[in-house]
Tab-separated table of C-alpha atoms and ligand atoms in Angstrom:
chain	number	residue	atom	x	y	z
A	886	UNK	CA	14.159	1.917	28.736
A	887	UNK	CA	13.864	-1.131	30.894
A	888	UNK	CA	14.711	-4.512	29.476
A	889	UNK	CA	13.618	-6.384	32.522
A	890	UNK	CA	10.520	-7.614	30.827
A	891	UNK	CA	12.487	-9.242	27.997
A	892	UNK	CA	12.958	-12.845	28.667
A	893	UNK	CA	15.625	-14.852	26.814
A	894	UNK	CA	19.302	-14.576	26.121
A	895	UNK	CA	19.188	-11.281	24.196
A	896	UNK	CA	17.765	-7.932	25.480
A	897	UNK	CA	15.143	-7.451	22.807
A	898	UNK	CA	12.925	-4.427	23.404
A	899	UNK	CA	9.663	-5.846	24.930
A	900	UNK	CA	7.402	-4.145	22.406
A	901	UNK	CA	9.410	-5.764	19.564
A	902	UNK	CA	9.565	-9.180	21.266
A	903	UNK	CA	5.777	-9.124	21.515
A	904	UNK	CA	5.354	-8.351	17.770
A	905	UNK	CA	4.635	-10.874	14.973
A	906	UNK	CA	6.865	-10.444	11.959
A	907	UNK	CA	5.223	-9.302	8.706
A	908	UNK	CA	3.356	-12.235	7.025
A	909	UNK	CA	3.805	-12.284	3.250
A	910	UNK	CA	1.150	-13.680	1.016
A	911	UNK	CA	1.220	-17.474	0.565
A	912	UNK	CA	3.335	-18.835	-2.280
A	913	UNK	CA	1.942	-21.068	-5.056
A	914	UNK	CA	2.551	-24.657	-4.092
A	915	UNK	CA	2.960	-26.052	-7.558
A	916	UNK	CA	3.444	-25.163	-11.254
A	917	UNK	CA	-0.391	-24.988	-11.889
A	918	UNK	CA	-1.198	-22.978	-8.782
A	919	UNK	CA	-1.351	-19.237	-9.081
A	920	UNK	CA	-0.413	-16.763	-6.387
A	921	UNK	CA	-3.115	-14.188	-6.019
A	922	UNK	CA	-2.161	-13.212	-2.479
A	923	UNK	CA	0.144	-10.238	-2.775
A	924	UNK	CA	-1.469	-7.839	-5.390
A	925	UNK	CA	1.348	-8.313	-7.752
A	926	UNK	CA	1.187	-7.146	-11.438
A	927	UNK	CA	0.368	-10.161	-13.681
A	928	UNK	CA	2.282	-8.774	-16.668
A	929	UNK	CA	5.928	-9.545	-17.511
A	930	UNK	CA	8.405	-6.646	-17.352
A	931	UNK	CA	8.412	-4.455	-20.379
A	932	UNK	CA	11.449	-5.124	-22.708
A	933	UNK	CA	12.695	-1.498	-22.146
A	934	UNK	CA	12.665	-2.037	-18.358
A	935	UNK	CA	14.389	-5.413	-18.552
A	936	UNK	CA	17.090	-3.829	-20.805
A	937	UNK	CA	17.669	-0.858	-18.420
A	938	UNK	CA	18.079	-3.353	-15.519
A	939	UNK	CA	20.557	-5.455	-17.584
A	940	UNK	CA	22.517	-2.287	-18.509
A	941	UNK	CA	22.690	-1.207	-14.902
A	942	UNK	CA	24.822	-4.338	-14.146
A	943	UNK	CA	27.872	-2.356	-15.350
A	944	UNK	CA	27.515	-0.126	-12.315
A	945	UNK	CA	27.092	-2.884	-9.701
A	946	UNK	CA	30.473	-2.464	-8.050
A	947	UNK	CA	29.604	1.097	-7.160
A	948	UNK	CA	27.158	2.305	-4.488
A	949	UNK	CA	23.957	3.817	-5.914
A	950	UNK	CA	23.309	7.502	-6.007
A	951	UNK	CA	22.095	8.026	-2.369
A	952	UNK	CA	20.085	11.049	-3.382
A	953	UNK	CA	18.558	9.253	-6.481
A	954	UNK	CA	18.973	12.490	-8.231
A	955	UNK	CA	17.807	11.631	-11.661
A	956	UNK	CA	14.833	9.695	-10.422
A	957	UNK	CA	13.936	12.568	-8.055
A	958	UNK	CA	13.945	14.989	-10.975
A	959	UNK	CA	11.843	12.688	-13.204
A	960	UNK	CA	9.205	12.041	-10.456
A	961	UNK	CA	9.142	15.694	-9.445
A	962	UNK	CA	8.420	16.723	-13.046
A	963	UNK	CA	5.875	13.983	-13.584
A	964	UNK	CA	3.978	14.861	-10.389
A	965	UNK	CA	4.558	18.569	-10.762
A	966	UNK	CA	5.953	18.881	-7.227
A	967	UNK	CA	9.371	20.327	-6.280
A	968	UNK	CA	12.204	17.813	-5.659
A	969	UNK	CA	12.544	18.766	-2.001
A	970	UNK	CA	9.190	17.113	-1.348
A	971	UNK	CA	10.336	13.617	-2.326
A	972	UNK	CA	12.066	10.862	-0.418
A	973	UNK	CA	12.709	7.358	-1.739
A	974	UNK	CA	13.008	4.057	0.021
A	975	UNK	CA	13.105	0.262	-0.378
A	976	UNK	CA	9.385	0.152	-1.043
A	977	UNK	CA	6.828	2.591	0.344
A	978	UNK	CA	6.510	0.332	3.387
A	979	UNK	CA	10.019	1.392	4.277
A	980	UNK	CA	9.206	5.005	3.677
A	981	UNK	CA	6.280	4.606	6.046
A	982	UNK	CA	8.493	3.059	8.729
A	983	UNK	CA	11.130	5.821	8.314
A	984	UNK	CA	8.386	8.456	8.434
A	985	UNK	CA	6.953	7.036	11.599
A	986	UNK	CA	10.407	6.708	13.134
A	987	UNK	CA	10.940	10.381	12.309
A	988	UNK	CA	7.788	11.666	14.031
A	989	UNK	CA	6.841	9.308	16.800
A	990	UNK	CA	8.130	7.311	19.736
A	991	UNK	CA	6.992	5.844	23.072
A	992	UNK	CA	3.939	7.670	24.411
A	993	UNK	CA	2.738	8.759	21.028
A	994	UNK	CA	-0.312	7.402	19.267
A	995	UNK	CA	-0.877	6.602	15.622
A	996	UNK	CA	-4.538	6.168	14.462
A	997	UNK	CA	-5.330	3.948	11.557
A	998	UNK	CA	-8.184	1.976	10.021
A	999	UNK	CA	-8.542	-1.673	10.497
A	1000	UNK	CA	-8.629	-3.921	8.617
A	1001	UNK	CA	-6.077	-2.307	6.487
A	1002	UNK	CA	-2.512	-2.897	5.324
A	1003	UNK	CA	-0.895	-5.536	7.440
A	1004	UNK	CA	2.325	-3.581	7.912
A	1005	UNK	CA	0.685	-0.723	9.771
A	1006	UNK	CA	0.779	-2.257	13.261
A	1007	UNK	CA	4.380	-3.225	12.707
A	1008	UNK	CA	5.367	0.243	11.468
A	1009	UNK	CA	3.750	1.894	14.469
A	1010	UNK	CA	5.194	-0.502	17.061
A	1011	UNK	CA	8.718	-0.329	15.845
A	1012	UNK	CA	9.317	3.245	17.067
A	1013	UNK	CA	7.471	2.337	20.214
A	1014	UNK	CA	4.368	4.306	19.435
A	1015	UNK	CA	0.943	3.049	20.399
A	1016	UNK	CA	-1.357	1.703	17.604
A	1017	UNK	CA	-5.002	2.971	17.749
A	1018	UNK	CA	-7.007	0.799	15.362
A	1019	UNK	CA	-10.386	1.955	14.240
A	1020	UNK	CA	-12.660	-0.671	12.653
A	1021	UNK	CA	-13.884	-0.084	9.096
A	1022	UNK	CA	-17.531	0.507	8.397
A	1023	UNK	CA	-19.410	-2.536	7.179
A	1024	UNK	CA	-19.032	-1.461	3.492
A	1025	UNK	CA	-15.198	-1.657	3.872
A	1026	UNK	CA	-14.832	2.070	4.037
A	1027	UNK	CA	-12.844	4.049	6.608
A	1028	UNK	CA	-14.892	5.199	9.660
A	1029	UNK	CA	-13.444	8.675	9.420
A	1030	UNK	CA	-15.776	10.027	12.145
A	1031	UNK	CA	-14.506	7.452	14.648
A	1032	UNK	CA	-10.914	7.948	13.494
A	1033	UNK	CA	-11.244	11.691	14.081
A	1034	UNK	CA	-12.844	11.065	17.512
A	1035	UNK	CA	-9.898	8.872	18.478
A	1036	UNK	CA	-7.352	11.747	17.964
A	1037	UNK	CA	-5.887	13.009	21.266
A	1038	UNK	CA	-3.075	15.376	22.021
A	1039	UNK	CA	-0.783	12.417	21.790
A	1040	UNK	CA	-1.720	11.514	18.214
A	1041	UNK	CA	1.201	12.098	15.955
A	1042	UNK	CA	-0.401	10.836	12.792
A	1043	UNK	CA	-3.597	9.463	11.227
A	1044	UNK	CA	-3.046	6.905	8.489
A	1045	UNK	CA	-5.432	6.653	5.597
A	1046	UNK	CA	-5.233	3.901	3.028
A	1047	UNK	CA	-6.906	4.893	-0.288
A	1048	UNK	CA	-7.914	2.676	-1.989
A	1049	UNK	CA	-7.992	0.562	1.172
A	1050	UNK	CA	-6.029	-2.716	1.100
A	1051	UNK	CA	-7.694	-5.283	1.511
A	1052	UNK	CA	-11.298	-4.051	1.219
A	1053	UNK	CA	-11.014	-1.743	-1.914
A	1054	UNK	CA	-12.939	1.560	-1.527
A	1055	UNK	CA	-11.374	5.034	-1.796
A	1056	UNK	CA	-11.646	7.843	0.757
A	1057	UNK	CA	-13.228	10.702	-1.094
A	1058	UNK	CA	-11.598	14.063	-1.599
A	1059	UNK	CA	-14.205	15.744	0.506
A	1060	UNK	CA	-13.718	13.269	3.336
A	1061	UNK	CA	-9.951	13.823	3.200
A	1062	UNK	CA	-10.204	17.600	3.292
A	1063	UNK	CA	-12.764	17.404	6.154
A	1064	UNK	CA	-10.428	15.133	8.102
A	1065	UNK	CA	-7.482	17.483	7.584
A	1066	UNK	CA	-9.516	20.416	8.705
A	1067	UNK	CA	-10.315	18.649	11.930
A	1068	UNK	CA	-6.900	17.452	12.857
A	1069	UNK	CA	-4.777	19.346	15.392
A	1070	UNK	CA	-1.954	21.559	14.138
A	1071	UNK	CA	0.725	18.967	14.871
A	1072	UNK	CA	-0.926	15.739	13.722
A	1073	UNK	CA	0.166	14.340	10.399
A	1074	UNK	CA	-2.251	12.959	7.819
A	1075	UNK	CA	-0.411	10.128	6.063
A	1076	UNK	CA	-2.168	9.010	2.892
A	1077	UNK	CA	-1.081	5.668	1.570
A	1078	UNK	CA	-1.757	5.601	-2.166
A	1079	UNK	CA	-0.159	2.226	-3.028
A	1080	UNK	CA	-3.055	1.444	-5.409
A	1081	UNK	CA	-3.900	4.955	-6.651
A	1082	UNK	CA	-3.068	4.188	-10.287
A	1083	UNK	CA	-6.061	1.693	-10.316
A	1084	UNK	CA	-8.604	4.210	-8.851
A	1085	UNK	CA	-11.344	5.328	-11.246
A	1086	UNK	CA	-13.758	6.818	-8.677
A	1087	UNK	CA	-14.081	10.493	-9.710
A	1088	UNK	CA	-14.625	11.389	-6.059
A	1089	UNK	CA	-11.343	9.719	-4.969
A	1090	UNK	CA	-9.147	11.774	-2.675
A	1091	UNK	CA	-6.349	13.883	-4.393
A	1092	UNK	CA	-3.954	14.400	-1.486
A	1093	UNK	CA	-1.245	15.856	-3.720
A	1094	UNK	CA	-3.518	18.962	-4.140
A	1095	UNK	CA	-3.318	19.521	-0.399
A	1096	UNK	CA	0.480	19.463	-0.252
A	1097	UNK	CA	0.580	23.113	0.778
A	1098	UNK	CA	-0.502	21.869	4.179
A	1099	UNK	CA	2.671	20.696	5.996
A	1100	UNK	CA	0.608	17.935	7.715
A	1101	UNK	CA	-0.027	16.043	4.461
A	1102	UNK	CA	2.233	13.065	3.636
A	1103	UNK	CA	1.542	10.886	0.612
A	1104	UNK	CA	3.152	7.507	0.064
A	1105	UNK	CA	3.385	5.843	-3.269
A	1106	UNK	CA	5.090	2.786	-4.759
A	1107	UNK	CA	6.450	1.293	-7.917
A	1108	UNK	CA	5.462	-2.222	-6.593
A	1109	UNK	CA	1.916	-2.551	-7.735
A	1110	UNK	CA	0.720	-0.832	-10.901
A	1111	UNK	CA	4.355	-0.320	-12.082
A	1112	UNK	CA	5.290	-3.917	-11.683
A	1113	UNK	CA	8.506	-3.562	-9.750
A	1114	UNK	CA	7.617	-5.304	-6.417
A	1115	UNK	CA	10.755	-7.413	-6.753
A	1116	UNK	CA	12.977	-4.342	-6.699
A	1117	UNK	CA	11.656	-2.577	-3.642
A	1118	UNK	CA	11.167	1.037	-4.482
A	1119	UNK	CA	8.646	3.523	-3.296
A	1120	UNK	CA	8.530	7.146	-2.258
A	1121	UNK	CA	7.099	9.765	-0.091
A	1122	UNK	CA	5.722	13.223	-1.063
A	1123	UNK	CA	5.774	15.379	2.065
A	1124	UNK	CA	6.703	18.725	3.404
A	1125	UNK	CA	10.394	19.288	2.740
A	1126	UNK	CA	11.173	19.240	6.448
A	1127	UNK	CA	9.614	15.827	6.793
A	1128	UNK	CA	11.241	14.578	3.564
A	1129	UNK	CA	14.651	15.645	4.943
A	1130	UNK	CA	13.940	13.802	8.240
A	1131	UNK	CA	12.838	10.633	6.314
A	1132	UNK	CA	16.132	10.831	4.364
A	1133	UNK	CA	18.090	11.121	7.651
A	1134	UNK	CA	16.335	8.013	9.139
A	1135	UNK	CA	16.673	5.908	5.899
A	1136	UNK	CA	19.685	3.608	5.898
A	1137	UNK	CA	22.222	4.855	3.410
A	1138	UNK	CA	21.916	3.540	-0.207
A	1139	UNK	CA	18.525	1.884	0.359
A	1140	UNK	CA	17.439	2.169	-3.295
A	1141	UNK	CA	19.767	0.014	-5.362
A	1142	UNK	CA	21.440	0.785	-8.718
A	1143	UNK	CA	19.062	-1.499	-10.683
A	1144	UNK	CA	16.048	-0.354	-8.738
A	1145	UNK	CA	16.736	3.265	-9.717
A	1146	UNK	CA	17.334	2.181	-13.318
A	1147	UNK	CA	14.225	0.131	-13.434
A	1148	UNK	CA	12.020	2.934	-11.937
A	1149	UNK	CA	13.417	5.436	-14.546
A	1150	UNK	CA	12.783	3.068	-17.427
A	1151	UNK	CA	9.271	2.415	-16.047
A	1152	UNK	CA	8.447	6.063	-15.831
A	1153	UNK	CA	9.752	6.584	-19.338
A	1154	UNK	CA	7.424	3.783	-20.524
A	1155	UNK	CA	4.467	5.009	-18.501
A	1156	UNK	CA	2.026	5.074	-21.430
A	1157	UNK	CA	2.445	1.347	-22.004
A	1158	UNK	CA	2.308	0.738	-18.246
A	1159	UNK	CA	-0.903	2.642	-17.870
A	1160	UNK	CA	-2.434	0.631	-20.761
A	1161	UNK	CA	-1.773	-2.464	-18.691
A	1162	UNK	CA	-3.326	-0.805	-15.700
A	1163	UNK	CA	-6.419	-0.171	-17.903
A	1164	UNK	CA	-6.737	-3.849	-18.493
A	1165	UNK	CA	-6.501	-4.645	-14.849
A	1166	UNK	CA	-9.165	-2.078	-14.119
A	1167	UNK	CA	-11.528	-3.583	-16.739
A	1168	UNK	CA	-10.928	-7.042	-15.303
A	1169	UNK	CA	-11.502	-5.849	-11.753
A	1170	UNK	CA	-14.771	-4.281	-12.622
A	1171	UNK	CA	-15.807	-7.448	-14.454
A	1172	UNK	CA	-14.876	-9.550	-11.408
A	1173	UNK	CA	-16.709	-7.287	-8.951
A	1174	UNK	CA	-19.827	-7.444	-11.180
A	1175	UNK	CA	-19.756	-11.239	-11.526
A	1176	UNK	CA	-19.031	-11.802	-7.900
A	1177	UNK	CA	-21.956	-9.682	-6.961
A	1178	UNK	CA	-24.022	-11.557	-9.470
A	1179	UNK	CA	-23.076	-14.704	-7.595
A	1180	UNK	CA	-24.479	-13.177	-4.419
A	1181	UNK	CA	-21.241	-12.171	-2.744
A	1182	UNK	CA	-21.389	-8.774	-0.943
A	1183	UNK	CA	-18.259	-7.362	-2.636
A	1184	UNK	CA	-17.505	-3.771	-1.697
A	1185	UNK	CA	-16.513	-1.186	-4.307
A	1186	UNK	CA	-12.920	-2.006	-5.368
A	1187	UNK	CA	-10.659	0.802	-6.613
A	1188	UNK	CA	-7.474	-1.324	-6.405
A	1189	UNK	CA	-6.187	-4.395	-8.264
A	1190	UNK	CA	-7.985	-6.877	-5.890
A	1191	UNK	CA	-11.383	-7.862	-4.901
A	1192	UNK	CA	-12.655	-8.503	-1.304
A	1193	UNK	CA	-14.980	-11.250	-0.292
A	1194	UNK	CA	-16.370	-10.678	3.149
A	1195	UNK	CA	-16.308	-14.319	4.023
A	1196	UNK	CA	-16.442	-13.686	7.862
A	1197	UNK	CA	-16.421	-17.063	9.760
A	1198	UNK	CA	-16.098	-18.943	6.460
A	1199	UNK	CA	-12.841	-17.267	5.562
A	1200	UNK	CA	-10.492	-20.210	6.118
A	1201	UNK	CA	-12.965	-22.621	4.497
A	1202	UNK	CA	-13.312	-20.509	1.406
A	1203	UNK	CA	-9.570	-19.988	1.147
A	1204	UNK	CA	-9.090	-23.671	1.291
A	1205	UNK	CA	-11.679	-24.086	-1.478
A	1206	UNK	CA	-9.744	-21.684	-3.736
A	1207	UNK	CA	-6.541	-23.477	-2.876
A	1208	UNK	CA	-8.106	-26.737	-3.995
A	1209	UNK	CA	-8.609	-25.013	-7.276
A	1210	UNK	CA	-4.927	-23.994	-7.505
A	1211	UNK	CA	-5.717	-20.397	-6.464
A	1212	UNK	CA	-3.686	-19.033	-3.555
A	1213	UNK	CA	-5.680	-16.145	-2.095
A	1214	UNK	CA	-5.077	-13.978	0.991
A	1215	UNK	CA	-7.254	-15.080	3.982
A	1216	UNK	CA	-7.772	-12.593	6.823
A	1217	UNK	CA	-9.828	-14.589	9.233
A	1218	UNK	CA	-12.319	-13.724	10.646
A	1219	UNK	CA	-13.041	-10.904	8.127
A	1220	UNK	CA	-12.601	-12.116	4.618
A	1221	UNK	CA	-10.556	-12.974	1.572
A	1222	UNK	CA	-8.562	-10.683	-0.779
A	1223	UNK	CA	-7.931	-11.932	-4.328
A	1224	UNK	CA	-5.547	-10.188	-6.682
A	1225	UNK	CA	-6.964	-9.360	-10.139
A	1226	UNK	CA	-4.871	-11.189	-12.823
A	1227	UNK	CA	-5.165	-12.124	-16.456
A	1228	UNK	CA	-8.586	-12.862	-17.880
A	1229	UNK	CA	-7.971	-16.608	-17.989
A	1230	UNK	CA	-6.908	-16.740	-14.313
A	1231	UNK	CA	-9.774	-14.428	-13.320
A	1232	UNK	CA	-12.165	-16.838	-15.000
A	1233	UNK	CA	-10.711	-19.666	-12.886
A	1234	UNK	CA	-11.346	-17.571	-9.772
A	1235	UNK	CA	-14.966	-16.835	-10.853
A	1236	UNK	CA	-15.566	-20.579	-11.595
A	1237	UNK	CA	-14.149	-21.420	-8.176
A	1238	UNK	CA	-16.294	-18.686	-6.527
A	1239	UNK	CA	-19.390	-20.035	-8.203
A	1240	UNK	CA	-18.637	-23.390	-6.559
A	1241	UNK	CA	-19.085	-21.725	-3.253
A	1242	UNK	CA	-22.668	-20.799	-3.785
B	660	PLP	C1	1.793	-3.132	-1.293
B	660	PLP	C2	1.456	-1.917	-0.372
B	660	PLP	C3	2.385	-0.975	-0.005
B	660	PLP	C4	3.777	-0.906	-0.438
B	660	PLP	O1	4.520	-1.859	-0.725
B	660	PLP	P1	6.087	-1.687	-1.118
B	660	PLP	O2	6.259	-2.824	-1.976
B	660	PLP	O3	6.751	-1.646	0.208
B	660	PLP	O4	6.171	-0.369	-1.836
B	660	PLP	C5	1.950	0.134	0.858
B	660	PLP	N1	0.750	0.177	1.226
B	660	PLP	C6	-0.142	-0.715	0.877
B	660	PLP	C7	-1.533	-0.539	1.434
B	660	PLP	C8	0.158	-1.786	0.144
B	660	PLP	O5	-0.831	-2.720	-0.142
């Protein structure tokens, strides 16, 4: 590789030097302001989870179990997959980056929808692969026909985000199976299910049912529905050969002792957790209904967020919400994503939204 193009005192790879770092959601500027810009869980940690984390402090001088053996067993049992399909990382965004590192490099192409998760361009560029971004349809859904048409012999993977962050709709199971059937033999279909616990659409894709096909890779996280964003833990469910490659690429001991303890305790408390998720789903549906009633063209949301297609008004509307102490995520020139929170905060969002009409 040539470093001639890299200006400056350090020979940074040109494709990295050209990249913007990941931009996290804006923080709340004051005590009355609320951060609704990162799709975080609004509920405090469950006492049993907080206890497990506190107890794990006794093990802090020791490295974590690199294989996350107990967690692997629990997740495998819960999902009814064999342990060799699983790989864990510091958030599913890490697993995605390790996966793409394992399968792609310069000259390879990765096809993904846009607008979608902000980390995708980064995850594709880091191994030196070429991003091929396919615009969403106007209703916020993936344009699967165009994504399929963009596949070439250089395409190593097609990424699908379902429910899609930031617009909300799911890819249907039929769409996913059709897509898989059309992909070449050596092109992976990576399905990002970061928000799957919030999906209620009966047609929603069920990629785990397609796991017999070695091209299917599913990414999930404990960050959103499970409320562990602060710990950084997510996982991949893939063909065992890919899972092994992801483990090879993952820096040793990426999933910390307290993160493993927290994930185990969270899984053990999943009934309580899923009851919280039900509340968020009910609030999401209420917000979508009210927003539509106000005349906003809100797409179907299957995640814990709602999308306002604000177009050229994006920055102005985001500033309006900020004036009301609500920090939303602005993606100019497309729209605004607002995380569903508690009923009180959601009412504040709806009041502020009404002020835009
Ligand atoms: C939040 C999110 C992730 C994963 O986040 P981690 O905290 O790294 O697990 C992955 N994909 C999408 C679409 C997300 O919104």
